[in-house]
mmCIF file of C-alpha atoms in Angstrom:
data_model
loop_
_atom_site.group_PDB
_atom_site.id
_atom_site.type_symbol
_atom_site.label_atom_id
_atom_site.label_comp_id
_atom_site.label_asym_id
_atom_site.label_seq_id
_atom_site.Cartn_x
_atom_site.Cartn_y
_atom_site.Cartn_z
ATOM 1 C CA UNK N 1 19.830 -68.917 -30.546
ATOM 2 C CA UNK N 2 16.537 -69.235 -28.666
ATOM 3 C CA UNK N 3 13.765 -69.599 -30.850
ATOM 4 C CA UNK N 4 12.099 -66.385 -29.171
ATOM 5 C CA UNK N 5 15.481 -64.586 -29.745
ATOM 6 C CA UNK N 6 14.838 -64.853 -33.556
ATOM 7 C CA UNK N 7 12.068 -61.825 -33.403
ATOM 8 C CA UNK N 8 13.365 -58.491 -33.372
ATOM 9 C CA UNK N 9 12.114 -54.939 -32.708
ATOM 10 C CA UNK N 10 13.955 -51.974 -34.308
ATOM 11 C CA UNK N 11 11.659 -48.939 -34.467
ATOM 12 C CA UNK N 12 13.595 -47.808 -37.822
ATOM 13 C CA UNK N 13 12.165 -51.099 -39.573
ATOM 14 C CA UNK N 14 8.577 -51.645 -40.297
ATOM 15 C CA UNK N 15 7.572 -48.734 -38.029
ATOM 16 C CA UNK N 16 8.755 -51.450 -35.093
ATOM 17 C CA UNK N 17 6.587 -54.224 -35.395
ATOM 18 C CA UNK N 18 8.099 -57.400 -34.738
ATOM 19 C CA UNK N 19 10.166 -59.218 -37.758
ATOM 20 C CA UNK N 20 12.187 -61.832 -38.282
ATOM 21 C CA UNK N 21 16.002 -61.714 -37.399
ATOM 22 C CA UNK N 22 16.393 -57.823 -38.100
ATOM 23 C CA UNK N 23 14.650 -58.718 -41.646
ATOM 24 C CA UNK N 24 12.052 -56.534 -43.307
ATOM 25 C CA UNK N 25 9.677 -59.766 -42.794
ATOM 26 C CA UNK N 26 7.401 -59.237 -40.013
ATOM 27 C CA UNK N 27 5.799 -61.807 -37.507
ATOM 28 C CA UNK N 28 2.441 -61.214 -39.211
ATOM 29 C CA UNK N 29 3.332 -61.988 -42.492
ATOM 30 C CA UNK N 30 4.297 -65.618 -41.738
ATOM 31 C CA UNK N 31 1.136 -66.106 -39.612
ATOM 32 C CA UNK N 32 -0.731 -64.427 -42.101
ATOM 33 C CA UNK N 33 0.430 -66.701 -44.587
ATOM 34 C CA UNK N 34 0.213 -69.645 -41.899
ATOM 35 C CA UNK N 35 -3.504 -68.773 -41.328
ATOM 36 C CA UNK N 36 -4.554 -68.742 -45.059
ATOM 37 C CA UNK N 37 -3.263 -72.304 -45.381
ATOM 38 C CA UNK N 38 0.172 -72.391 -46.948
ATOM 39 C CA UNK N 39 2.505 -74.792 -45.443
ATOM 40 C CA UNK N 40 5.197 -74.456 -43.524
ATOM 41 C CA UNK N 41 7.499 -75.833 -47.003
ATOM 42 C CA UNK N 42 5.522 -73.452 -49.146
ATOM 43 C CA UNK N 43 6.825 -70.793 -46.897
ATOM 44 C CA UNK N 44 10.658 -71.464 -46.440
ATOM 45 C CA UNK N 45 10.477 -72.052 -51.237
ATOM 46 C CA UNK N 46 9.070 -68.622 -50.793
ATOM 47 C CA UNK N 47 10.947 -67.374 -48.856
ATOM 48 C CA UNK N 48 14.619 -69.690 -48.886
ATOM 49 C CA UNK N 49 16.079 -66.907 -46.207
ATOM 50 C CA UNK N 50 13.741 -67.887 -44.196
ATOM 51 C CA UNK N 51 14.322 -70.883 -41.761
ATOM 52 C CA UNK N 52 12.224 -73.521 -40.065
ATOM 53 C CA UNK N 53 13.077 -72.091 -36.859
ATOM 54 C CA UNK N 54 12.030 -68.794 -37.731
ATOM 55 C CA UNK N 55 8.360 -69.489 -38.325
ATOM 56 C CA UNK N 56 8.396 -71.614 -34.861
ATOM 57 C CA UNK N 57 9.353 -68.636 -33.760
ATOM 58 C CA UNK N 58 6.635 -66.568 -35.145
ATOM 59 C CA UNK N 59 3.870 -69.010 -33.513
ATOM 60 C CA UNK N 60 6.215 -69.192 -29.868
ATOM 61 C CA UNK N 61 5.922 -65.025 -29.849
ATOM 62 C CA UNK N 62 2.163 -65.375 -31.067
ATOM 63 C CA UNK N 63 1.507 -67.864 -28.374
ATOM 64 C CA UNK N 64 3.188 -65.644 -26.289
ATOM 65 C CA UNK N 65 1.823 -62.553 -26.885
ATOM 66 C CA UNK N 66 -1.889 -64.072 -26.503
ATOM 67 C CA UNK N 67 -0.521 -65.163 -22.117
ATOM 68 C CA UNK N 68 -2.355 -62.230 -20.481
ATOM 69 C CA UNK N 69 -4.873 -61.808 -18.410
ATOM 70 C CA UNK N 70 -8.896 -60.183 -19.170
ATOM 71 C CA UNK N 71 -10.075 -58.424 -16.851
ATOM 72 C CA UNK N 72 -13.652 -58.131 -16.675
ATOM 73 C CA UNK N 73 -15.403 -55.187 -14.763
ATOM 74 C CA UNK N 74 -17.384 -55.608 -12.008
#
């Protein structure tokens, strides 16, 4: 599985934000979590369905989704 493969869109599931491998755990959560300082370990013992891979994941979409141009007006 490609570690972008491992975020999912379903519009029946948390009003179709992106989660985690069909989960009810969305992309923001983990980089929510991420951002206040808890640790990639603290994550997966809170979490043991979780996997490392997934929270890559999270910050490969994240990156991702950040890869766009500005356009600024004239």
């Amino acid at each position: 599985m490609n570690c972008i493969d491992r975020i999912t869109f379903d519009p029946e599931q948390c009003g179709g934000r992106p989660c985690i491998r069909g989960m009810r755990i969305r992309v923001k959560d983990v980089l929510e979590m991420l951002a206040s300082g808890a640790s990639e370990a603290e994550i997966l013992e809170d979490f043991p369905y979780l996997e490392a891979d997934d929270i890559k994941a999270c910050l490969a979409f994240a990156a991702a989704e950040m890869d766009h141009s500005i356009l600024r007006a004239a």
